[in-house]
Amino acid sequence: MPMTFPRLIPQDLQQWLQSQAEHLDQEAGGAPALLPALAQSGLLGLGVPQQQGGAGGSAHDALEAIAQVAEVSLTAAFVFWGQRALIDYLLRSDNPLPRERWLADLLSGRLAGAVGLSNVMKFLAQIEPLQVHAAPAADGWRLQGVLPWVSNLRPEGFVVVAAVQRPDQPAPMVVAIESRLDGVQRSADLALLGMRASNTAAIALEDVAIDAAAVLAPQAPPYLRMARPPFLAMQCALSLGLVRASLRAARGTPSGRVVLQARMEAVEQGLAQATAELHAGLADQRFVADVTALFVLRMRLAQLVQEAVQLELQAWGGRAYLDGCAPGFARRWREAAFIPVITPSLTQLQAEIDRQPT
């Protein structure tokens, strides 16, 4: 039996996202209200133990909630995923101090959570060197470097997780860096084609001092291997929601496009199978030992996104290219173009798969 979930998005949040979806995609001005709206809905605490201040439940609930938000707005779901991924990194650290310092503010939305691990993903795939370096100091570490592409960097305050290289260790460590620290410099928002309210920018670190409470893992590789499955599984939820939305829109066109029925059913079947595999892999933790299976699943879902949005285009026909005639289509087209480049990108995943022994 496939897993079924109730509608997890409160009605007031659903209505707000529907009214704001285009604005969130095209205007950075929608960003200030987005994270507080997600936090007030209670969604950020799904899958977080109640003793840690969360709402309880499991990772399955968090994944499904992200998917349901993505059905309405990928920008909102992307911010949700970034916040929830950062929370998950804190929960999985052997160091309790970061949780004591930041978890409550992250769950309440008072502080934004960002995962600046694009560089380390490329580093682990042997694509580029680490761009943040740590020098030992009497009370901790001093950081120098750049994080060129990070999302959910709310100017009101954020904490970002990054991997940094130490001079005395071949393996990097994973640390959390708060925006209020001296030497943390946030750029202006990057000029994205869409997803403008995602607060995506670059960070420069100039002699930033961090203490022991900021170290999530002294050795990044084993920590990231443990944390990567839920990180990627929740990321896959972005694709789940977008496929659902495009299929629903395609079926709702005035003509119905009966000629596309078989292809729509094939995508729906592919989506159901991928969803079942994703939840099963989380439940039995198979992705910890075999992360390649999760890489392949993420790539399959990205392909389903492209097929679904193509079906939506073909169901509407030429009307999809007329402004205002196919509600939400142009936004979903841009959202679909974003899926392949989210870190780890499909190119990075393929490179990692190719490196695996046959």
XYZ file of C-alpha atoms in Angstrom:
358
model
C 0.000 0.000 0.000
C 1.395 3.455 -0.894
C 1.846 5.923 1.921
C -0.911 8.507 2.156
C -0.757 11.840 3.936
C -3.418 14.325 4.944
C -3.224 17.858 3.659
C -0.480 19.243 5.902
C -0.635 22.880 4.764
C -3.084 24.942 6.835
C -5.812 26.546 4.736
C -4.687 30.091 5.475
C -1.121 29.330 4.331
C -2.458 27.564 1.219
C -4.496 30.620 0.280
C -1.618 32.996 0.982
C 0.812 30.963 -1.142
C -1.687 30.808 -3.991
C -2.092 34.572 -3.917
C 1.653 35.207 -3.635
C 3.200 32.505 -5.851
C 3.890 34.759 -8.848
C 5.148 37.564 -6.613
C 7.500 35.220 -4.748
C 8.909 33.976 -8.037
C 9.441 37.357 -9.676
C 9.989 39.853 -6.855
C 12.477 39.864 -3.970
C 9.982 42.032 -2.085
C 8.012 38.938 -1.108
C 10.907 37.476 0.862
C 10.395 39.172 4.260
C 6.974 37.592 4.764
C 7.802 34.112 3.482
C 9.760 32.439 6.286
C 7.508 33.877 9.037
C 4.465 32.530 7.169
C 6.001 29.044 7.015
C 6.990 29.192 10.688
C 3.555 30.369 11.861
C 1.967 27.431 10.052
C 3.930 24.987 12.233
C 5.442 23.220 9.216
C 9.068 23.833 10.200
C 8.742 21.555 13.230
C 7.425 18.522 11.357
C 9.757 15.581 11.908
C 11.586 17.370 14.735
C 11.280 15.611 18.125
C 8.959 17.336 20.569
C 11.670 17.277 23.238
C 13.746 19.411 20.864
C 10.926 21.919 20.448
C 9.440 20.432 17.281
C 6.046 19.055 16.330
C 7.075 15.400 16.361
C 6.303 13.014 13.550
C 8.910 11.708 11.152
C 11.045 12.693 8.197
C 8.197 11.420 6.002
C 5.984 14.243 7.283
C 8.635 16.869 6.577
C 9.193 15.506 3.081
C 5.493 15.479 2.263
C 4.967 18.987 3.651
C 7.740 20.332 1.399
C 6.138 18.562 -1.576
C 2.729 20.055 -0.796
C 4.191 23.561 -0.573
C 6.039 22.963 -3.867
C 2.714 22.225 -5.541
C 1.811 25.868 -4.966
C 5.173 27.698 -5.002
C 8.629 26.257 -5.588
C 10.177 29.404 -4.116
C 8.344 28.829 -0.842
C 9.214 25.132 -0.873
C 12.874 25.888 -1.574
C 13.058 28.230 1.411
C 11.216 25.613 3.501
C 13.688 22.936 2.394
C 16.731 25.105 3.176
C 15.416 25.929 6.641
C 14.462 22.333 7.385
C 17.754 20.970 6.026
C 19.726 23.271 8.318
C 17.603 22.138 11.275
C 18.327 18.529 10.336
C 22.076 19.207 10.232
C 21.912 20.585 13.762
C 19.894 17.604 14.989
C 22.447 15.167 13.578
C 25.487 16.831 15.131
C 27.199 15.142 18.085
C 27.777 18.630 19.459
C 24.708 19.820 21.446
C 25.910 23.436 21.613
C 24.707 24.502 18.141
C 21.218 23.214 18.967
C 21.207 25.124 22.240
C 22.283 28.278 20.461
C 20.138 28.263 17.305
C 17.461 25.556 17.139
C 14.640 27.446 18.868
C 15.124 30.515 16.673
C 15.237 28.374 13.537
C 12.004 26.574 14.412
C 10.258 29.862 15.150
C 11.499 31.517 11.968
C 13.238 34.289 13.887
C 16.474 33.143 12.264
C 16.909 31.836 8.728
C 18.836 28.641 8.067
C 21.033 28.232 5.001
C 23.013 25.261 3.720
C 26.143 26.553 1.992
C 27.453 23.181 0.915
C 27.650 23.678 -2.854
C 31.415 24.053 -2.641
C 31.943 20.958 -0.490
C 29.732 18.851 -2.763
C 31.963 19.847 -5.670
C 35.036 19.249 -3.494
C 33.934 15.726 -2.601
C 33.250 15.085 -6.295
C 36.785 16.338 -7.081
C 35.417 19.247 -9.145
C 36.915 22.193 -7.208
C 38.931 22.928 -4.032
C 37.311 24.190 -0.838
C 36.873 27.951 -0.838
C 36.678 28.517 2.930
C 39.736 28.017 5.126
C 40.089 27.958 8.914
C 43.107 29.048 10.916
C 43.364 28.005 14.574
C 42.876 30.735 17.166
C 43.101 30.777 20.964
C 39.308 30.588 21.366
C 38.374 28.625 18.240
C 38.924 29.326 14.558
C 39.277 32.229 12.136
C 37.567 31.800 8.766
C 38.493 33.244 5.402
C 36.850 32.599 2.031
C 33.672 32.788 -0.023
C 30.374 30.938 -0.413
C 29.342 32.001 -3.918
C 25.734 30.749 -4.025
C 23.595 30.324 -0.907
C 19.825 30.644 -0.464
C 17.631 31.689 2.467
C 20.067 34.410 3.526
C 17.496 36.680 5.129
C 19.025 40.118 5.776
C 17.185 40.083 9.110
C 19.518 37.318 10.289
C 20.721 33.892 9.218
C 23.001 31.022 10.154
C 24.746 29.112 7.377
C 26.425 25.701 7.452
C 29.676 25.345 5.514
C 32.620 22.979 5.201
C 36.006 24.552 5.863
C 39.553 23.383 5.276
C 42.023 23.331 8.175
C 45.782 23.582 7.675
C 46.526 20.525 9.837
C 43.883 18.094 8.510
C 43.238 16.690 5.027
C 39.497 16.373 5.734
C 37.382 19.512 6.166
C 35.191 20.200 9.179
C 31.565 21.402 9.135
C 30.738 24.633 10.956
C 27.808 27.002 11.410
C 28.352 30.725 10.831
C 25.921 33.382 12.035
C 25.388 36.561 10.039
C 25.858 38.836 13.062
C 29.551 37.921 13.363
C 32.130 40.501 12.377
C 33.520 39.834 8.928
C 30.433 38.111 7.462
C 29.508 40.030 4.328
C 26.351 39.224 2.363
C 26.118 40.340 -1.256
C 23.025 41.755 -2.885
C 20.571 39.123 -4.056
C 21.691 37.329 -7.193
C 19.774 38.206 -10.370
C 17.934 34.897 -10.796
C 15.489 34.218 -13.630
C 12.884 33.297 -11.009
C 12.770 32.258 -7.356
C 13.530 35.903 -6.532
C 12.123 35.745 -2.985
C 14.513 32.937 -2.011
C 17.111 35.405 -0.651
C 19.870 33.858 -2.781
C 23.190 35.659 -2.486
C 26.929 35.188 -1.958
C 28.838 35.380 1.325
C 32.358 36.656 1.862
C 34.134 35.727 5.097
C 36.888 38.069 6.255
C 38.680 36.862 9.389
C 35.437 35.600 10.978
C 35.880 34.242 14.506
C 33.908 31.140 15.526
C 34.022 29.131 18.752
C 33.543 25.474 19.671
C 29.755 25.857 19.745
C 29.831 26.466 15.995
C 31.485 23.160 15.046
C 28.913 20.619 13.876
C 31.438 17.971 12.893
C 35.237 17.938 13.162
C 35.384 15.467 10.257
C 33.075 16.360 7.373
C 33.018 13.134 5.278
C 31.397 10.737 7.814
C 29.021 13.447 9.036
C 27.929 14.372 5.520
C 27.454 10.717 4.567
C 25.031 10.389 7.479
C 23.259 13.702 6.847
C 23.103 13.504 3.053
C 20.167 11.040 2.675
C 17.540 13.174 4.460
C 19.044 16.316 2.887
C 18.593 14.885 -0.618
C 15.286 13.167 0.139
C 13.722 16.428 1.284
C 15.235 18.071 -1.797
C 13.488 15.453 -3.943
C 10.209 16.690 -2.469
C 10.597 19.849 -4.565
C 10.303 17.716 -7.688
C 7.392 15.704 -6.279
C 5.340 18.839 -5.759
C 6.179 20.378 -9.119
C 5.272 17.204 -11.035
C 1.941 17.036 -9.212
C 1.209 20.681 -10.018
C 2.019 20.405 -13.730
C 0.018 17.197 -14.143
C -2.956 18.753 -12.384
C -2.750 21.801 -14.626
C -2.449 19.654 -17.754
C -5.527 17.653 -16.826
C -7.424 20.824 -16.074
C -7.035 22.408 -19.508
C -10.287 23.192 -21.339
C -9.708 20.614 -24.083
C -8.422 17.876 -21.792
C -6.060 16.773 -24.595
C -7.196 13.175 -24.697
C -4.290 12.402 -27.022
C -1.907 13.041 -24.095
C -3.753 10.736 -21.695
C -1.371 7.780 -21.991
C 1.697 9.963 -21.438
C 0.088 11.616 -18.420
C -0.660 8.224 -16.910
C 2.935 7.109 -17.515
C 4.276 10.159 -15.660
C 1.801 9.583 -12.829
C 2.937 5.972 -12.527
C 6.577 7.032 -12.545
C 5.827 9.591 -9.858
C 4.022 7.044 -7.676
C 6.887 4.568 -7.975
C 9.551 7.195 -7.230
C 7.574 8.486 -4.245
C 7.256 4.964 -2.831
C 10.980 4.313 -3.306
C 11.858 7.598 -1.644
C 9.784 6.929 1.463
C 10.899 3.285 1.645
C 14.548 4.307 1.456
C 14.070 6.782 4.278
C 12.219 4.215 6.388
C 14.813 1.454 6.171
C 17.823 3.801 5.858
C 19.073 2.027 2.742
C 20.305 5.362 1.340
C 22.944 5.611 4.066
C 24.716 2.533 2.711
C 23.712 3.089 -0.922
C 23.494 6.814 -1.582
C 23.931 6.174 -5.312
C 20.362 4.850 -5.387
C 19.209 8.194 -4.017
C 21.281 10.057 -6.624
C 19.577 8.040 -9.356
C 16.164 8.690 -7.818
C 16.784 12.438 -7.696
C 17.762 12.358 -11.373
C 14.660 10.336 -12.286
C 12.447 12.846 -10.501
C 14.135 15.739 -12.300
C 13.331 14.006 -15.589
C 9.715 13.562 -14.503
C 9.566 17.302 -13.823
C 10.631 18.017 -17.396
C 8.118 15.540 -18.794
C 5.287 16.940 -16.672
C 5.892 20.559 -17.604
C 6.121 19.553 -21.276
C 2.768 17.828 -20.943
C 1.324 20.973 -19.399
C 2.674 23.002 -22.335
C 1.279 20.610 -24.911
C -2.076 20.343 -23.154
C -2.495 24.118 -23.342
C -1.036 24.355 -26.837
C -0.377 27.839 -28.188
C -2.389 29.419 -25.398
C 0.461 28.590 -23.017
C 2.559 31.172 -24.880
C -0.049 33.887 -24.436
C 0.430 35.912 -21.296
C -2.282 35.165 -18.741
C -3.989 32.351 -20.658
C -2.390 29.382 -18.857
C -2.389 30.246 -15.136
C 0.949 29.488 -13.466
C 2.507 27.826 -16.513
C 5.307 30.346 -17.136
C 6.262 30.199 -13.457
C 6.309 26.395 -13.421
C 8.420 26.447 -16.595
C 11.009 28.591 -14.782
C 10.726 26.434 -11.662
C 11.354 23.320 -13.750
C 14.527 24.922 -15.130
C 15.785 25.391 -11.567
C 15.457 21.731 -10.528
C 18.532 20.438 -12.440
C 20.889 23.067 -10.997
C 20.023 22.807 -7.296
C 23.101 21.596 -5.415
C 24.007 18.841 -5.915
C 23.188 19.509 -9.562
C 22.380 16.731 -11.980
C 25.840 17.188 -13.492
C 27.458 16.734 -10.068
C 25.319 13.692 -9.351
C 26.213 12.102 -12.675
C 29.911 12.761 -12.046
C 29.608 11.109 -8.627
C 27.799 8.097 -10.107
C 30.451 7.750 -12.795
C 33.141 7.634 -10.108
C 31.537 4.672 -8.360
C 33.156 1.268 -8.997
C 31.198 -0.918 -11.381
